[in-house]
mmCIF file of C-alpha atoms in Angstrom:
data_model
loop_
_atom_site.group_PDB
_atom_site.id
_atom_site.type_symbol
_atom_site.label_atom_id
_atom_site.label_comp_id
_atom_site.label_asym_id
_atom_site.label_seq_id
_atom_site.Cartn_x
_atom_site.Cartn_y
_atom_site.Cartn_z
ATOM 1 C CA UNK A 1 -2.375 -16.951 9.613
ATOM 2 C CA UNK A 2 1.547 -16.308 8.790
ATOM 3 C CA UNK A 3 3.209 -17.524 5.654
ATOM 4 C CA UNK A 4 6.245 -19.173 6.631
ATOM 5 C CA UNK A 5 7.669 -18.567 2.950
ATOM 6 C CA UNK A 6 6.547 -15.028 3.027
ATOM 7 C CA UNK A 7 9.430 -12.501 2.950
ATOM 8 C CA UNK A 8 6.906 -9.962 4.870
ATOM 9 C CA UNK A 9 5.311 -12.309 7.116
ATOM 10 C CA UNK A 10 8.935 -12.952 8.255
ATOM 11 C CA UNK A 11 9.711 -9.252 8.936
ATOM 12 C CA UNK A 12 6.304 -8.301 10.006
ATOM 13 C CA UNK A 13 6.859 -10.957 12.654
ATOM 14 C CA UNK A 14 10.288 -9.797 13.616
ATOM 15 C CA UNK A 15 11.729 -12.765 12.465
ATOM 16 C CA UNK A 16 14.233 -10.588 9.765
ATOM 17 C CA UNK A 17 15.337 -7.473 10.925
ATOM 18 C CA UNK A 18 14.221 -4.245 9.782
ATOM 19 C CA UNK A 19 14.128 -0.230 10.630
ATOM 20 C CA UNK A 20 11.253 -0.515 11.794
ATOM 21 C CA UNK A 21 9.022 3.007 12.452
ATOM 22 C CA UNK A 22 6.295 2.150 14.089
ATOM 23 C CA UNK A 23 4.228 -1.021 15.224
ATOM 24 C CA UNK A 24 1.311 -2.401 17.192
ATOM 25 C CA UNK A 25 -0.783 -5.553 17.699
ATOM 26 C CA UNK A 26 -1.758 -5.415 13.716
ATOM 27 C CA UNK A 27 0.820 -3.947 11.598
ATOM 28 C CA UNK A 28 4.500 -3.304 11.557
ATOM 29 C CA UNK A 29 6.007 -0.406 9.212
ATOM 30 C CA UNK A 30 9.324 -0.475 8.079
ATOM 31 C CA UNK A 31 11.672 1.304 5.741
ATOM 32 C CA UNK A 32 11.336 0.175 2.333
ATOM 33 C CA UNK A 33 14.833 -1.401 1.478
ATOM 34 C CA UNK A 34 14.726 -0.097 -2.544
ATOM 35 C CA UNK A 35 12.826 3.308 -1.683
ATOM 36 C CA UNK A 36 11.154 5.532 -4.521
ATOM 37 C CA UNK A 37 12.540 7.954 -2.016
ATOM 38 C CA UNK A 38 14.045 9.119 1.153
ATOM 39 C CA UNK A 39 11.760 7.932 3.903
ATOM 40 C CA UNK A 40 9.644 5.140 1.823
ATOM 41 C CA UNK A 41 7.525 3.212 4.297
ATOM 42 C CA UNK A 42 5.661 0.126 4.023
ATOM 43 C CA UNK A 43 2.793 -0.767 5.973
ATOM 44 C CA UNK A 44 2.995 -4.597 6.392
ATOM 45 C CA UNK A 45 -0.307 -6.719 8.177
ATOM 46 C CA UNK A 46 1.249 -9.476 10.591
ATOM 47 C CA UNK A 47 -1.115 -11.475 9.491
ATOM 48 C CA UNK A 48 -0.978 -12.970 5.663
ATOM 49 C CA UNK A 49 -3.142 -10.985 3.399
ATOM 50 C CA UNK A 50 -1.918 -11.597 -0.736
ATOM 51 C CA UNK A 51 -3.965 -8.781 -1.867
ATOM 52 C CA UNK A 52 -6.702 -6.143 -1.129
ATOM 53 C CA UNK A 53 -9.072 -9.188 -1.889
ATOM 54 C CA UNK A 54 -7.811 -11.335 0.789
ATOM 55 C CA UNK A 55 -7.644 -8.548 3.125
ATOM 56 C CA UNK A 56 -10.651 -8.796 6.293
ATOM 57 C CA UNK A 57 -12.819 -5.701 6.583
ATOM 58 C CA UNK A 58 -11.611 -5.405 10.184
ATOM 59 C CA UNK A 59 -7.849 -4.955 8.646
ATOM 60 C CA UNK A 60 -8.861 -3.032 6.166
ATOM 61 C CA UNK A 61 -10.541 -0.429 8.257
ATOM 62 C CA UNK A 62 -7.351 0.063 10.419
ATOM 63 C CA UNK A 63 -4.941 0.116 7.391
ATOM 64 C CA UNK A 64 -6.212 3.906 6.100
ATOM 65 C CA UNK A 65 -5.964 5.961 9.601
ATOM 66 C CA UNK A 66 -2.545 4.790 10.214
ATOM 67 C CA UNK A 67 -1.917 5.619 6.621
ATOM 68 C CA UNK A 68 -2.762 9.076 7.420
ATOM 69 C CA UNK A 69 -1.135 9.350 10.125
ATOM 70 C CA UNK A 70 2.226 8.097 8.943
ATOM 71 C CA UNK A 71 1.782 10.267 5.775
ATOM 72 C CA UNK A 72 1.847 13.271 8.016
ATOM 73 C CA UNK A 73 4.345 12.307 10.068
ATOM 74 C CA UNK A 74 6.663 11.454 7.114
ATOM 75 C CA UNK A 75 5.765 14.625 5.249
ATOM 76 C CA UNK A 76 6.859 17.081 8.386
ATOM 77 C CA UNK A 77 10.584 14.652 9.172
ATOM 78 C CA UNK A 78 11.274 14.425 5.727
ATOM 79 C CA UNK A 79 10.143 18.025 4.899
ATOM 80 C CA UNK A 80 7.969 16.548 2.083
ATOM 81 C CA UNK A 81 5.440 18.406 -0.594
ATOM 82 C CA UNK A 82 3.594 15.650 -1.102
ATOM 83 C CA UNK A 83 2.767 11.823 0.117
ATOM 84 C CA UNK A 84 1.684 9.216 -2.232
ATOM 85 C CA UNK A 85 -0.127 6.349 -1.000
ATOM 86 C CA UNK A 86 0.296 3.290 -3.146
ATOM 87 C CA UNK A 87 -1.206 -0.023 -3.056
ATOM 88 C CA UNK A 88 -0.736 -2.552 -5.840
ATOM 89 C CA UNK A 89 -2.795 -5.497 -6.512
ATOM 90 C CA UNK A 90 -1.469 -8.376 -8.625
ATOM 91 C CA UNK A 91 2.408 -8.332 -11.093
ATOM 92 C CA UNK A 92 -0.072 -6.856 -13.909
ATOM 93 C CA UNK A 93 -0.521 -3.808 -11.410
ATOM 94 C CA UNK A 94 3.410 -3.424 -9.972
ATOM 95 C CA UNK A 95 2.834 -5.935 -6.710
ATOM 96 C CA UNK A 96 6.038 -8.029 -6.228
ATOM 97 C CA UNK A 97 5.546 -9.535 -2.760
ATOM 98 C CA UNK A 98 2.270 -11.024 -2.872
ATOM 99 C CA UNK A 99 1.970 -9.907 1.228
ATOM 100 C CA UNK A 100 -0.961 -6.660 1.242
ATOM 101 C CA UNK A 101 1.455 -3.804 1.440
ATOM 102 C CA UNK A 102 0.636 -0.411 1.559
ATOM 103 C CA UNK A 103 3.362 2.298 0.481
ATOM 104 C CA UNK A 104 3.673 5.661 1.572
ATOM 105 C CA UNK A 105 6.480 7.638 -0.516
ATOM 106 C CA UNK A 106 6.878 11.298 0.639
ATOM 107 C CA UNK A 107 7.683 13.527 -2.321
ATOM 108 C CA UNK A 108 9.193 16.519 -3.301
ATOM 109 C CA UNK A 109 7.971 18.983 -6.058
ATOM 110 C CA UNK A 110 10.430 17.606 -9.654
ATOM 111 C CA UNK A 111 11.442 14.598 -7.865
ATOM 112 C CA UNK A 112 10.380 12.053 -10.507
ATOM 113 C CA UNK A 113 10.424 9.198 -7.910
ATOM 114 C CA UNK A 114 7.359 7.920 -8.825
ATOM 115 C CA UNK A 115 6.486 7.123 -12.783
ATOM 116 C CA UNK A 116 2.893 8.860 -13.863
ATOM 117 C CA UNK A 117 0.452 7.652 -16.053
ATOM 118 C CA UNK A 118 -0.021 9.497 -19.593
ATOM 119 C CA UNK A 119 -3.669 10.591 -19.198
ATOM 120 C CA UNK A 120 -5.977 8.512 -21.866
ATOM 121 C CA UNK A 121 -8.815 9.529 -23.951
ATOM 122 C CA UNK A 122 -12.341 8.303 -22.813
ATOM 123 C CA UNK A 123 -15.299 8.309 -24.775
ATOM 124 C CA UNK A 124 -18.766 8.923 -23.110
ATOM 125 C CA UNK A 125 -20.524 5.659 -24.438
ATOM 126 C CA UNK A 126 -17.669 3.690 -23.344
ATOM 127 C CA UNK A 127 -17.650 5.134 -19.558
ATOM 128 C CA UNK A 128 -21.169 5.212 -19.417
ATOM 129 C CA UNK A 129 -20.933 1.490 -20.047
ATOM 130 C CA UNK A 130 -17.900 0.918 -17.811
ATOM 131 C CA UNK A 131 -19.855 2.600 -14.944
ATOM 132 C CA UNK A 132 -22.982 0.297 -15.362
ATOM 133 C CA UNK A 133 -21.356 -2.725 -15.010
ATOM 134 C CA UNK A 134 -19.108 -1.767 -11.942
ATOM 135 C CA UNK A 135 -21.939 -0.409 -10.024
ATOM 136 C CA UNK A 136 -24.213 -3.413 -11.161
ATOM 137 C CA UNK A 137 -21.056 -5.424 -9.303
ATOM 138 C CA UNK A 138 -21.715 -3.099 -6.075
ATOM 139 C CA UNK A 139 -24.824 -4.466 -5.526
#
């Protein structure tokens, strides 16, 4: 299914242009037009996806090896240090086009291109309890 009010359907679809890197039967990738940095790709499904949630396990299991392979590839032509690989779920988490997107920013060592979390505190009890009812979820 395509969303004909989806900014990435549209693109994914060919229907807006883009610089587009690579695509196939499933996926196009494209330039990201407000890059973190030099060479930010986005993986976009062809198909309408909102979220990780929405996403079919089929998709899903496609979505990570060209991920890896793009990461490389980006890393060597943009002589990289580093790849991040960024997926946001939902405007509390950073998502802004609710399309499933996958990012893949190449980095270089001081760059700053990508904000970092400030490492929390945990407290045993706490975790312990966090990890019970997440894995009583997995079941």
């Amino acid at each position: 299914m395509k969303d004909d009010n989806c900014i990435f359907c549209l693109i994914a679809n060919g229907q807006i242009p883009s610089n587009t890197v690579y695509e196939d039967g499933d996926f196009r990738v494209i330039l990201d037009i407000s890059p973190a940095a030099k060479g930010h790709m986005l993986i976009l499904p062809k198909e309408h996806y909102a979220n990780i949630f929405e996403l079919p396990e089929e998709t899903a299991k496609k979505v990570l090896p060209l991920a890896k392979k793009l990461a490389a590839a980006v890393k060597e032509a943009m002589n990289a240090d580093g790849v991040n690989i960024v997926q946001n779920n939902g405007t509390a988490a950073g998502q802004t086009v609710p399309h499933f997107h996958l990012h893949i920013i190449p980095r270089k060592e001081g760059d700053n291109a990508m904000p970092l979390w400030t490492p929390g505190e945990s407290v045993p009890e706490e975790q312990a309890q966090i990890a019970e009812k997440i894995s009583k979820l997995m079941k």
